[in-house]
Amino acid sequence: MIEGIVLFITCAMETALCIYYYDSFMLYKRSKLHKVIAFLTLTAFVVGNAEVFEVLPSRYYSIKLLTYIFIHIIFVKICYQSGWITSMFFSGSAVLLQILVQTLVYLSFHFSHSDNQIFVNFMACFSCFISLCIEVFLRKKLPLLKGYLKKEYMLLKSFIWFPLVTAVVGLFSYIFFVSPSGSRLFQGIVSAVLLVVNIVSLFILQDSLTKDEKIRLSEIQIESKQNQLQAFRDMQALYERQGRKLHDYKKQLSTLQELLRSGDTETAIEFTEQLTKSIAVEMSEVNVGHPVVNAVLNQQYRIAKGKNIGMTFAVGDLHDIRLSDDDIVVVLGNLLENAIQECERVSAQGKTASIKVKFINTENKLILTVRNPVVEKVLIRDNTVQGVQKYGHGIGLSNIESAVEKYGGTFAISCDEKEFTAVVMI
């Protein structure tokens, strides 16, 4: 009875430590009540796993470790905002961190798993305390990882071998627990080295992700400057064309008066139609009270019009929006460019393509919605387009998300068989 209580307490402590470790680097995606239920459920599975393998021969202890890690991988994937790579990395890292600490503690007191079980469980509690100290240290020294790992980074694939290698040593450690044979000094050195390697790997991971993020932000800034420069050039060219048109307006009116005086109404009507079309092409189609927004909207509108793609607007007065000019170009420019690229594919199939843009600024929120037809439904997972980067949706979307996050806003995308929708709320 006492052994069972001690085992449950030990497993509960180990589970709580793992959850604390996961919370340090990943975002829990459910409620606090759900977290309590998940904690109790995970503890029950861990206790059950320990009880099942306690009655089996010692040669099955390696399977116990693998089962233990697998349970944690599933738990992390269900409860945290993480992909499979992130789940495997941090599950393996958390579990094996505890195992390596336990191995060092047991070696320090010169006993193995075959000793008194109650004392072993109490030593496991002591190991948990040491693990907690390490995890508090890691949480304090690695504050950036959680923010970077909101998205599934491919860079994690380069680090997944750390917990995998440690798993091999974990199997070795379990063999030690049930078999006193072998050099304790060698086992201790290997365990200590791997514990240090796993801790250092997290620092290397944060450093690598920091450098990767700086490169990405530099690319965003370069792209933003280029787009903004192009938008201002287009705006300047538009104003120059408008000035020339207005300069010639008096002469055109005089010509029209002469045609009417001579009674040549048919020619006058034809001349008026040509003049109206010419002015319509040169003048701004959209005016929302903000020069940069005007430039981007009109630039993209003319591009779409030149490709026989429709574009309808529902816009308000945006003269006092709180986005910087750079971010306006990044957010609005990328959304419209992606929409036009997809509409080109739709038009290539002989279908009519039209983009719907809603851009309004209320008292409390700035809302931008862009909708466009699609050739086929695209797969979206964790607000990221999967597998269709070459077609345009997904190109620049991460840049948009980064720009929106600076203002505490939200960016969401969705897609069905007919339409792709992107919504920005700030």
Short mmCIF file of N, CA, C and O in Angstrom, two decimals, residues 87-130:
data_model
loop_
_atom_site.label_atom_id
_atom_site.label_comp_id
_atom_site.label_asym_id
_atom_site.label_seq_id
_atom_site.Cartn_x
_atom_site.Cartn_y
_atom_site.Cartn_z
N SER A 87 6.97 17.96 -30.89
CA SER A 87 6.49 17.04 -29.85
C SER A 87 7.52 15.98 -29.51
O SER A 87 7.80 15.70 -28.34
N MET A 88 8.12 15.40 -30.54
CA MET A 88 9.12 14.35 -30.31
C MET A 88 10.37 14.92 -29.64
O MET A 88 10.94 14.30 -28.74
N PHE A 89 10.76 16.11 -30.10
CA PHE A 89 11.99 16.70 -29.54
C PHE A 89 11.85 16.98 -28.05
O PHE A 89 12.69 16.56 -27.24
N PHE A 90 10.79 17.71 -27.66
CA PHE A 90 10.67 18.11 -26.27
C PHE A 90 10.18 16.98 -25.37
O PHE A 90 10.52 16.96 -24.18
N SER A 91 9.41 16.04 -25.89
CA SER A 91 9.03 14.88 -25.08
C SER A 91 10.25 14.05 -24.73
O SER A 91 10.48 13.69 -23.57
N GLY A 92 11.05 13.77 -25.77
CA GLY A 92 12.28 13.01 -25.52
C GLY A 92 13.23 13.75 -24.60
O GLY A 92 13.83 13.18 -23.69
N SER A 93 13.34 15.06 -24.83
CA SER A 93 14.25 15.86 -24.02
C SER A 93 13.82 15.90 -22.55
O SER A 93 14.65 15.74 -21.65
N ALA A 94 12.51 16.09 -22.29
CA ALA A 94 12.02 16.18 -20.91
C ALA A 94 12.16 14.86 -20.17
O ALA A 94 12.65 14.81 -19.03
N VAL A 95 11.73 13.77 -20.81
CA VAL A 95 11.78 12.46 -20.16
C VAL A 95 13.22 12.03 -19.90
O VAL A 95 13.56 11.58 -18.80
N LEU A 96 14.06 12.20 -20.91
CA LEU A 96 15.43 11.73 -20.76
C LEU A 96 16.25 12.62 -19.84
O LEU A 96 17.21 12.16 -19.22
N LEU A 97 15.85 13.89 -19.70
CA LEU A 97 16.50 14.75 -18.72
C LEU A 97 16.30 14.17 -17.31
O LEU A 97 17.25 14.08 -16.52
N GLN A 98 15.07 13.76 -17.03
CA GLN A 98 14.79 13.17 -15.71
C GLN A 98 15.53 11.85 -15.51
O GLN A 98 16.05 11.57 -14.43
N ILE A 99 15.55 11.04 -16.56
CA ILE A 99 16.20 9.73 -16.44
C ILE A 99 17.70 9.88 -16.17
O ILE A 99 18.28 9.19 -15.33
N LEU A 100 18.34 10.81 -16.88
CA LEU A 100 19.76 11.01 -16.69
C LEU A 100 20.06 11.56 -15.29
O LEU A 100 21.04 11.17 -14.66
N VAL A 101 19.21 12.46 -14.81
CA VAL A 101 19.39 12.98 -13.45
C VAL A 101 19.22 11.86 -12.43
O VAL A 101 20.00 11.72 -11.48
N GLN A 102 18.17 11.02 -12.63
CA GLN A 102 17.96 9.89 -11.73
C GLN A 102 19.16 8.94 -11.74
O GLN A 102 19.59 8.45 -10.69
N THR A 103 19.70 8.70 -12.93
CA THR A 103 20.86 7.81 -13.03
C THR A 103 22.03 8.34 -12.21
O THR A 103 22.69 7.60 -11.47
N LEU A 104 22.29 9.64 -12.32
CA LEU A 104 23.40 10.24 -11.58
C LEU A 104 23.15 10.19 -10.08
O LEU A 104 24.08 9.95 -9.29
N VAL A 105 21.89 10.42 -9.67
CA VAL A 105 21.57 10.36 -8.24
C VAL A 105 21.75 8.95 -7.70
O VAL A 105 22.35 8.74 -6.64
N TYR A 106 21.24 7.96 -8.43
CA TYR A 106 21.36 6.58 -7.98
C TYR A 106 22.82 6.15 -7.90
O TYR A 106 23.25 5.46 -6.97
N LEU A 107 23.60 6.58 -8.90
CA LEU A 107 25.03 6.22 -8.88
C LEU A 107 25.75 6.90 -7.72
O LEU A 107 26.66 6.32 -7.12
N SER A 108 25.32 8.11 -7.42
CA SER A 108 25.96 8.84 -6.32
C SER A 108 25.74 8.14 -4.98
O SER A 108 26.60 8.20 -4.09
N PHE A 109 24.60 7.47 -4.82
CA PHE A 109 24.30 6.77 -3.57
C PHE A 109 24.59 5.27 -3.65
O PHE A 109 24.22 4.50 -2.78
N HIS A 110 25.22 4.86 -4.77
CA HIS A 110 25.74 3.50 -4.92
C HIS A 110 24.68 2.43 -4.72
O HIS A 110 24.84 1.49 -3.95
N PHE A 111 23.56 2.61 -5.42
CA PHE A 111 22.58 1.52 -5.40
C PHE A 111 21.86 1.51 -6.75
O PHE A 111 21.92 2.46 -7.51
N SER A 112 21.20 0.41 -7.05
CA SER A 112 20.49 0.27 -8.31
C SER A 112 19.04 -0.04 -8.05
O SER A 112 18.57 -0.05 -6.92
N HIS A 113 18.31 -0.29 -9.12
CA HIS A 113 16.86 -0.53 -9.05
C HIS A 113 16.51 -1.75 -8.21
O HIS A 113 15.39 -1.90 -7.73
N SER A 114 17.48 -2.63 -8.01
CA SER A 114 17.20 -3.86 -7.28
C SER A 114 17.16 -3.64 -5.77
O SER A 114 16.81 -4.54 -5.02
N ASP A 115 17.52 -2.43 -5.31
CA ASP A 115 17.47 -2.16 -3.87
C ASP A 115 16.04 -1.93 -3.42
O ASP A 115 15.09 -2.07 -4.18
N ASN A 116 15.88 -1.54 -2.16
CA ASN A 116 14.57 -1.29 -1.58
C ASN A 116 13.76 -0.31 -2.43
O ASN A 116 14.18 0.82 -2.68
N GLN A 117 12.57 -0.75 -2.85
CA GLN A 117 11.77 0.03 -3.79
C GLN A 117 11.30 1.35 -3.19
O GLN A 117 11.26 2.37 -3.88
N ILE A 118 10.93 1.35 -1.91
CA ILE A 118 10.48 2.59 -1.28
C ILE A 118 11.61 3.61 -1.28
O ILE A 118 11.41 4.79 -1.61
N PHE A 119 12.81 3.17 -0.94
CA PHE A 119 13.95 4.09 -0.92
C PHE A 119 14.27 4.60 -2.32
O PHE A 119 14.61 5.78 -2.51
N VAL A 120 14.12 3.72 -3.31
CA VAL A 120 14.35 4.13 -4.70
C VAL A 120 13.37 5.23 -5.10
O VAL A 120 13.74 6.22 -5.73
N ASN A 121 12.09 5.08 -4.70
CA ASN A 121 11.09 6.08 -5.04
C ASN A 121 11.35 7.40 -4.33
O ASN A 121 11.14 8.49 -4.90
N PHE A 122 11.83 7.32 -3.07
CA PHE A 122 12.18 8.56 -2.39
C PHE A 122 13.37 9.25 -3.06
O PHE A 122 13.43 10.48 -3.15
N MET A 123 14.30 8.45 -3.54
CA MET A 123 15.42 9.03 -4.26
C MET A 123 14.96 9.63 -5.59
O MET A 123 15.52 10.61 -6.09
N ALA A 124 13.90 9.04 -6.16
CA ALA A 124 13.32 9.61 -7.38
C ALA A 124 12.75 11.00 -7.10
O ALA A 124 12.85 11.90 -7.93
N CYS A 125 12.16 11.16 -5.91
CA CYS A 125 11.65 12.48 -5.50
C CYS A 125 12.80 13.48 -5.39
O CYS A 125 12.67 14.64 -5.80
N PHE A 126 13.91 13.03 -4.84
CA PHE A 126 15.07 13.89 -4.75
C PHE A 126 15.59 14.26 -6.14
O PHE A 126 15.99 15.40 -6.41
N SER A 127 15.53 13.29 -7.05
CA SER A 127 15.92 13.54 -8.43
C SER A 127 15.01 14.57 -9.07
O SER A 127 15.45 15.42 -9.86
N CYS A 128 13.73 14.51 -8.73
CA CYS A 128 12.77 15.47 -9.27
C CYS A 128 13.12 16.89 -8.83
O CYS A 128 12.98 17.85 -9.60
N PHE A 129 13.57 17.02 -7.59
CA PHE A 129 13.96 18.34 -7.10
C PHE A 129 15.13 18.90 -7.90
O PHE A 129 15.15 20.07 -8.28
N ILE A 130 16.10 18.04 -8.17
CA ILE A 130 17.25 18.47 -8.97
C ILE A 130 16.81 18.83 -10.40
O ILE A 130 17.24 19.83 -10.97
#
